[in-house]
Coordinates of C-alpha atoms in Angstrom, one line a residue:
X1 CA 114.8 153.6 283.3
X2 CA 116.1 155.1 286.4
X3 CA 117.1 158.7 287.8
X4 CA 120.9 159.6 288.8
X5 CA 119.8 159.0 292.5
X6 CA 118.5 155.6 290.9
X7 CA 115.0 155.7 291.5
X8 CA 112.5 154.9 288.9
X9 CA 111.3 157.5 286.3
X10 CA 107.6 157.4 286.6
X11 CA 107.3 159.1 283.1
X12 CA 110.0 157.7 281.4
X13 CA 109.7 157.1 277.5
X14 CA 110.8 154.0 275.8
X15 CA 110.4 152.2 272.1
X16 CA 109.3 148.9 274.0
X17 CA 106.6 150.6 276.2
X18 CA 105.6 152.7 273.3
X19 CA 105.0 149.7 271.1
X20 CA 103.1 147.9 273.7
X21 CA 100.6 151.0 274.2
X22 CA 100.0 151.3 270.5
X23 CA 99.5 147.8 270.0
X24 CA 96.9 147.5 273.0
X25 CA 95.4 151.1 272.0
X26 CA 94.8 149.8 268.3
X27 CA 93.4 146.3 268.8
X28 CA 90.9 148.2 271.3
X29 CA 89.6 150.0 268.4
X30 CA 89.9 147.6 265.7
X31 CA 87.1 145.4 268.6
X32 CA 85.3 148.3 269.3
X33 CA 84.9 149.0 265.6
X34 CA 83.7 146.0 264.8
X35 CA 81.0 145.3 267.8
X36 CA 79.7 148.9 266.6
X37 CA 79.0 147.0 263.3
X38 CA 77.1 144.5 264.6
X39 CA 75.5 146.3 268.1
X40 CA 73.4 149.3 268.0
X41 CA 74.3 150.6 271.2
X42 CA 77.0 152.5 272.5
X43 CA 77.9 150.6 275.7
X44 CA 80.1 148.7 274.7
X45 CA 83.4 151.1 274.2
X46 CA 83.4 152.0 278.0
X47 CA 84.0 148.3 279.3
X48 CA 86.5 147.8 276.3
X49 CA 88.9 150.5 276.4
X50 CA 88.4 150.1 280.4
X51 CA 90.6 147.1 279.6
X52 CA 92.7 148.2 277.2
X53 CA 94.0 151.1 280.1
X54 CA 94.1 148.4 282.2
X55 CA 96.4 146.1 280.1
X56 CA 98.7 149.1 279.1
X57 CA 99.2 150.3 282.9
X58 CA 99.8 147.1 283.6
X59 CA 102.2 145.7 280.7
X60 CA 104.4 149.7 280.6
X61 CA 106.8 151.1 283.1
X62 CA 106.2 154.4 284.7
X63 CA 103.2 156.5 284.4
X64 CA 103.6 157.9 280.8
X65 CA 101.6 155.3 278.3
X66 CA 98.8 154.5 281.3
X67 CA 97.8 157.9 281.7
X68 CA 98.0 158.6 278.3
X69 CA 96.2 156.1 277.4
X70 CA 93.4 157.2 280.1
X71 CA 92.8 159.9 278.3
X72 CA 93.0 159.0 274.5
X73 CA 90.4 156.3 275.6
X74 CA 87.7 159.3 276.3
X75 CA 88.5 160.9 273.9
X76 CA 88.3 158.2 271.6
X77 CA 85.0 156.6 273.5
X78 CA 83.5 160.7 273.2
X79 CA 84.4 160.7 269.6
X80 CA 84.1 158.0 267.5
X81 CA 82.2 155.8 269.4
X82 CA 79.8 157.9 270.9
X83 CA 76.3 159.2 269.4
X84 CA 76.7 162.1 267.2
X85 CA 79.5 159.8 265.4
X86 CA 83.1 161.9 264.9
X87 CA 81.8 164.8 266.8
X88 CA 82.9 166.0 270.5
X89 CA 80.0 166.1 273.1
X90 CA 81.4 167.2 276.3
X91 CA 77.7 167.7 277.4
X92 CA 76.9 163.9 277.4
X93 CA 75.7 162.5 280.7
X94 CA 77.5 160.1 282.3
X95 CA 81.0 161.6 280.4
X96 CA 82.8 163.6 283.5
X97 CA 82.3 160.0 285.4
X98 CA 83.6 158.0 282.7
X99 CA 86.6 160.0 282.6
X100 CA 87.7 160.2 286.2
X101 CA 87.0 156.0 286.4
X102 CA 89.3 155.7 283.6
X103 CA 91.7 158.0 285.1
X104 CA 91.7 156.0 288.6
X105 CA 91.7 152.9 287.1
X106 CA 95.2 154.4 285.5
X107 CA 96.7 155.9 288.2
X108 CA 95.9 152.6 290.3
X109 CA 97.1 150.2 288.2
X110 CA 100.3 151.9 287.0
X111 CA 100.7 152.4 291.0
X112 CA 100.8 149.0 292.1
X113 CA 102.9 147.9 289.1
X114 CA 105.3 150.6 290.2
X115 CA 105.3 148.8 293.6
X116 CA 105.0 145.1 292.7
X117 CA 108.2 145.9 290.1
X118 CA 110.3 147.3 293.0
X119 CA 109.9 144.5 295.4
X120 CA 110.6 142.0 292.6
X121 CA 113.8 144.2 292.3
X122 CA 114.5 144.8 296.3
X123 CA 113.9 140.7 296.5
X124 CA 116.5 140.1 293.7
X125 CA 118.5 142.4 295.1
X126 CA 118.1 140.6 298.5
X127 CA 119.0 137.1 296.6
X128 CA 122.0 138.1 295.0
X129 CA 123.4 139.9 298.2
X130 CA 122.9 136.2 299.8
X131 CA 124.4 134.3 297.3
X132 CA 127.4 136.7 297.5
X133 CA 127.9 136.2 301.5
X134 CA 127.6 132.2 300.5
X135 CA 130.3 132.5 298.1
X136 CA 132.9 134.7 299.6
X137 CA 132.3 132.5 303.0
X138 CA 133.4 129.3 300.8
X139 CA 136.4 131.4 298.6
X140 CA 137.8 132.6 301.9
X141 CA 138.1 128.7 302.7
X142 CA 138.7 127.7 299.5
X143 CA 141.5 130.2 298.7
X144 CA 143.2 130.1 302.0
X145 CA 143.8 126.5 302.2
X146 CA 145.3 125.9 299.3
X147 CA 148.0 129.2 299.3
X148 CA 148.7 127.6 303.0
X149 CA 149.6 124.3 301.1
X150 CA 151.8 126.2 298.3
X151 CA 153.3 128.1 301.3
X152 CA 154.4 125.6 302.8
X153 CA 155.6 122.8 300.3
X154 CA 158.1 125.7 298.8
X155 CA 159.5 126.4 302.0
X156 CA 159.5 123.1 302.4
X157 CA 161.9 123.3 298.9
X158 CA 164.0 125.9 299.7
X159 CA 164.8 125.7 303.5
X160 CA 165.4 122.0 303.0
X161 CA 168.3 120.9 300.8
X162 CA 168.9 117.6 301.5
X163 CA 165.5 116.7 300.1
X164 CA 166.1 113.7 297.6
X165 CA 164.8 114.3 293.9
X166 CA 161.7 112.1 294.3
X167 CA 160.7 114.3 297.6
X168 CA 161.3 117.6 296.0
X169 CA 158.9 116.3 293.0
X170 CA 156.0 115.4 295.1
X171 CA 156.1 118.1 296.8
X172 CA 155.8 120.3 293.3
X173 CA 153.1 118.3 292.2
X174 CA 151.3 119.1 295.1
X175 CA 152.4 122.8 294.4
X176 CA 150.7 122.3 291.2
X177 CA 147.7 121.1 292.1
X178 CA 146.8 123.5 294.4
X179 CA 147.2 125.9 291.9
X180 CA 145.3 124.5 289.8
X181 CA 143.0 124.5 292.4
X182 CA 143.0 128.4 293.0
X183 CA 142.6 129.0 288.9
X184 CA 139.5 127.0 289.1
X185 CA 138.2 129.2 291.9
X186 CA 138.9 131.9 290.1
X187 CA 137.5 131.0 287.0
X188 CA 134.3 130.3 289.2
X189 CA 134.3 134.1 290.5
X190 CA 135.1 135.4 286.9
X191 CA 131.9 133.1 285.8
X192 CA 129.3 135.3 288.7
X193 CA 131.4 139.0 287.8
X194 CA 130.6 137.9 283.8
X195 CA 126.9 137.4 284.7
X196 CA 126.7 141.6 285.5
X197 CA 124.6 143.6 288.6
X198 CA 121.4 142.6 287.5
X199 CA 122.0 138.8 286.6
X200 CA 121.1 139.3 283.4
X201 CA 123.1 137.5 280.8
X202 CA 123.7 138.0 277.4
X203 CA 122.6 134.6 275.3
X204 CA 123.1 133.7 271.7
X205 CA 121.9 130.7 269.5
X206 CA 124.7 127.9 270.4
X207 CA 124.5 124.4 269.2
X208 CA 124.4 121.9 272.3
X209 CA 127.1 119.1 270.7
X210 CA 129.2 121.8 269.9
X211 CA 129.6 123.1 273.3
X212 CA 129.8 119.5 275.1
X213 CA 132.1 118.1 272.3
X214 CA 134.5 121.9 273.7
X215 CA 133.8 120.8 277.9
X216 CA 134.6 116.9 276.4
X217 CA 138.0 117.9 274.7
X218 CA 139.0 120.2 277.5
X219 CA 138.2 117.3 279.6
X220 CA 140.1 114.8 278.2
X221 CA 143.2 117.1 277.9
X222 CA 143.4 117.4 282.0
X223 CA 141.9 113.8 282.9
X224 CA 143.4 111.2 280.5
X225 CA 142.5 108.2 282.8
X226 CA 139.0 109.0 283.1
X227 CA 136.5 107.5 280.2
X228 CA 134.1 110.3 279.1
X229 CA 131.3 109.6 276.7
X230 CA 129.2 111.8 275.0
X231 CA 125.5 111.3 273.6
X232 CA 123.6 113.9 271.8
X233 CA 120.2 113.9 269.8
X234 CA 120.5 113.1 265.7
X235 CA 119.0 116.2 264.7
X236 CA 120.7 119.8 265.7
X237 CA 119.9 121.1 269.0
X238 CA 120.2 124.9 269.2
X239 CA 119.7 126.7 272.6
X240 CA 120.1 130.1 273.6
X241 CA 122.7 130.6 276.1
X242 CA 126.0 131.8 277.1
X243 CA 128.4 129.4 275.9
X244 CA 131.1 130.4 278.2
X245 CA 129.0 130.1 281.4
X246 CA 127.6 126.9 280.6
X247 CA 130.7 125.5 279.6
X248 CA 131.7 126.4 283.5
X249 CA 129.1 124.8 284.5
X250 CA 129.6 121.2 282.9
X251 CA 133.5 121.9 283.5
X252 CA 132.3 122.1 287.5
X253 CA 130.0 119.1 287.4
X254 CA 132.5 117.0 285.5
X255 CA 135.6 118.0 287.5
X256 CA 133.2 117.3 291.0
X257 CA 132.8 113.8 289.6
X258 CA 136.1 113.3 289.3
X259 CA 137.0 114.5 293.1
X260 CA 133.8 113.3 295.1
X261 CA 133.1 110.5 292.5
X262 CA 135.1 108.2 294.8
X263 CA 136.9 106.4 292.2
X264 CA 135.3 107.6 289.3
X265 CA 136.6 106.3 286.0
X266 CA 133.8 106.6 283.9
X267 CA 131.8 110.0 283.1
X268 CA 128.6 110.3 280.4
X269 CA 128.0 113.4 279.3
X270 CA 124.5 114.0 277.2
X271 CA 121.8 116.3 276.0
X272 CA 118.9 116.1 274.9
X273 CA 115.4 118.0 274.5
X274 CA 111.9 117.7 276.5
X275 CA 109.5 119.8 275.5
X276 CA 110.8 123.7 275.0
X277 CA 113.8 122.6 277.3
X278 CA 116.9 121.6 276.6
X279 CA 118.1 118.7 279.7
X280 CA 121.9 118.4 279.8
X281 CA 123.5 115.3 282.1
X282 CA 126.3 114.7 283.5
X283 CA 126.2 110.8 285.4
X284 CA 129.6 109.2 287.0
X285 CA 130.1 105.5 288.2
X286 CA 131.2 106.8 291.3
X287 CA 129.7 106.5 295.2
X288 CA 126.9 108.6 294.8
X289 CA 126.1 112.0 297.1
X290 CA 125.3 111.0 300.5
X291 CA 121.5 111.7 301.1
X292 CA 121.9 114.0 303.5
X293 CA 123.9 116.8 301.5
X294 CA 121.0 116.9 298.3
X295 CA 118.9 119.3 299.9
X296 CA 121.7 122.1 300.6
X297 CA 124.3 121.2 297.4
X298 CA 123.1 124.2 295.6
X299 CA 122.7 126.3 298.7
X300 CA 126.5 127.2 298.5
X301 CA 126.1 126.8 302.7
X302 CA 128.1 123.4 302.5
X303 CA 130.4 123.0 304.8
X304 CA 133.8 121.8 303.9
X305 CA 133.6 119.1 306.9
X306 CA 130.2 118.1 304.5
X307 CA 131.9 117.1 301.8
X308 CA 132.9 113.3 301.2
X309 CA 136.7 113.6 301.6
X310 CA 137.2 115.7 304.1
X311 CA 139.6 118.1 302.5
X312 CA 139.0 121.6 302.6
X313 CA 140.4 122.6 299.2
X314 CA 138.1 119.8 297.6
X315 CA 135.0 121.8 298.9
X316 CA 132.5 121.2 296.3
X317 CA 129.8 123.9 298.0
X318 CA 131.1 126.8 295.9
X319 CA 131.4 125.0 292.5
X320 CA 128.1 123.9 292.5
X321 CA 126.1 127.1 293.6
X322 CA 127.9 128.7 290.9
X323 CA 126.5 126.4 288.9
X324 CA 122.8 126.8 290.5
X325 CA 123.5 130.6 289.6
X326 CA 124.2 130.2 286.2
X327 CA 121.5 127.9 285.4
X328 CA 118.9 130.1 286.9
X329 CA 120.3 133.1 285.3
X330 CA 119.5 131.3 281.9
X331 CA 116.1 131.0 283.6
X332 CA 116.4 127.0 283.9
X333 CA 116.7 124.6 287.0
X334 CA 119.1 122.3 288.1
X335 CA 118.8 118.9 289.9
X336 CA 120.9 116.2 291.3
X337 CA 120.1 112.5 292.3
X338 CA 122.1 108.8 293.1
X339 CA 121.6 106.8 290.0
X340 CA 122.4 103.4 289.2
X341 CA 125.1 103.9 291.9
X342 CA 126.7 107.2 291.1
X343 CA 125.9 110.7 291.2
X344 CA 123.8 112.4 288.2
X345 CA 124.0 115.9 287.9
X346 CA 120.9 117.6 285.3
X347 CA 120.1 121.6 284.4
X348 CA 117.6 122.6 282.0
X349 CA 118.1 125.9 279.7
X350 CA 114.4 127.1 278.3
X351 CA 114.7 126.7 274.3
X352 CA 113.0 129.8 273.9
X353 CA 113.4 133.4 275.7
X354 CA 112.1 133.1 279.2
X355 CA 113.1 135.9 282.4
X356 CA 115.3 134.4 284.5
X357 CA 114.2 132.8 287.7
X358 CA 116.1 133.7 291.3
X359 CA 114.8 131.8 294.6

């Protein structure tokens, strides 16, 4: 939780922190409970609930539960665990030190947690800041070129009326696919605004086939001539994610494979799982990626003189770190590779609830 001037509260109170302090705080007692059955001596609370601060500073935000739990840990070492049993004996030797350890230990822990927690956030902050520079240097490209085009082939239209039928229809299809074009760019923006501030997404149980049957049918609809297959696992694959997003993503990879596939005419499209991942693929028969451009394709620093064909409103830099975003937003990886003489594009989405990994 943070302040109006949004710095942290460093006594903030929440359900989640709360239930991670009680949960620490009772399994110290439950072990301290039973070690006093079986040991004599009283040394053994000190060490345990030593930890059990420790573990709370470390695992809460703030101050609240680790302080807190400094002190109920004395109290509860003085009192039940302590020689005379259930009693208070502030007299005990060794009790004042025992106290102020516990205390430091606390303050120390919750302190560099505090610390470690805001350059995690400064560092996020740092990585988003980046990949925004990257992608409004590629839209400003990638908008401009095409509104140039549009510009230019209705002028073309209207200043020119002697232009025969078959003229004036190329020069509308090119009008068309330039805006087509733009609403793909903006689709790719809408995809980074939908992810929110903090890059946190919002994911829900989706079935894989489901959502690359949707990318397959949409596919089909605007590329007729290009063969798509689609393989997916016999039994039900369900991974968290947002359906929307990803659905950009294979829409992206697919639509590159189509543009810098160099003759692509045949696209598979698959999914399956390794492990507590789910691996979706997306392979073309086309020319491949020249070696050269797989270190930097997710970098979104491509330049549009980079790319394959040459033409600045086929830049694929910006498509594909939108991609690279997504994915690690869902805290998964991507990867691309030349194989068996095309290009094959692969993310992984974690199967289960994982924090989401920015680099």
């Amino acid at each position: 939780m943070k302040r109006q001037d949004g710095k942290p509260r460093l006594f903030s109170f929440t359900l989640r922190d709360f239930l991670i302090f009680a949960a620490i705080f009772i399994c110290a007692l439950v072990l301290c409970t039973l070690l006093r059955r079986s040991d004599i001596s009283d040394g053994f609370a000190s060490p345990v609930f030593v930890l059990a601060v420790l573990l709370t500073s470390r695992f809460t935000n703030g101050y609240l539960f680790g302080t807190l739990a400094a002190f109920l840990s004395v109290i509860g070492i003085n009192y039940i665990f302590t020689f005379p049993y259930w009693e208070f004996n502030f007299t005990m030797t060794g009790y004042p030190l025992t106290f102020f350890v516990m205390l430091c230990v606390s303050l120390v822990t919750c302190t560099m947690t505090t610390k470690i927690k805001q350059q995690e956030q400064f560092r996020m902050e740092s990585e988003r800041e980046k990949m925004r520079a990257n992608l409004l240097r590629s839209v400003s490209h990638d908008i401009r070129t095409p509104l140039t085009s549009i510009i230019g082939s209705t002028s073309a239209i209207l200043e020119t009326p002697d232009l025969s039928l078959e003229q004036q229809h190329q020069l509308l299809e090119d009008v068309r696919d330039d805006a087509q074009w733009l609403v793909r760019v903006v689709e790719n923006l809408l995809s980074i605004t939908r992810m929110g501030e903090d890059t946190r997404i919002t994911k829900q149980p989706e079935a894989a086939e489901e959502v690359l049957g949707e990318v397959a049918r949409k596919f089909r609809k605007h590329y007729p001539d290009v063969k798509i297959s689609v393989a997916v696992p016999d039994e039900l694959l369900i991974v968290p994610m947002d359906a929307i997003l990803i659905e950009q993503v294979m829409t992206n990879l697919l639509e590159n494979a189509v543009r810098h596939g160099k003759n692509t005419t045949h696209i598979a499209l698959s999914v399956h799982q390794d492990g507590e991942n789910a691996v979706f693929a997306v392979q073309d028969n086309g020319g491949g990626i020249p070696p050269k451009l797989l270190p930097v394709l997710f970098s979104g620093t491509l330049r549009h003189s980079d790319t394959p064909t040459g033409d600045g409103k086929r830049n694929m830099g910006l498509g594909l770190s939108v991609c690279n975003a997504i994915v690690r937003a869902h805290g998964g990886t991507m990867h691309a590779q030349n194989k068996d003489g095309g290009a094959e594009f692969t993310f992984r989405l974690p199967m289960i609830e994982k924090e989401p990994e920015l680099q």
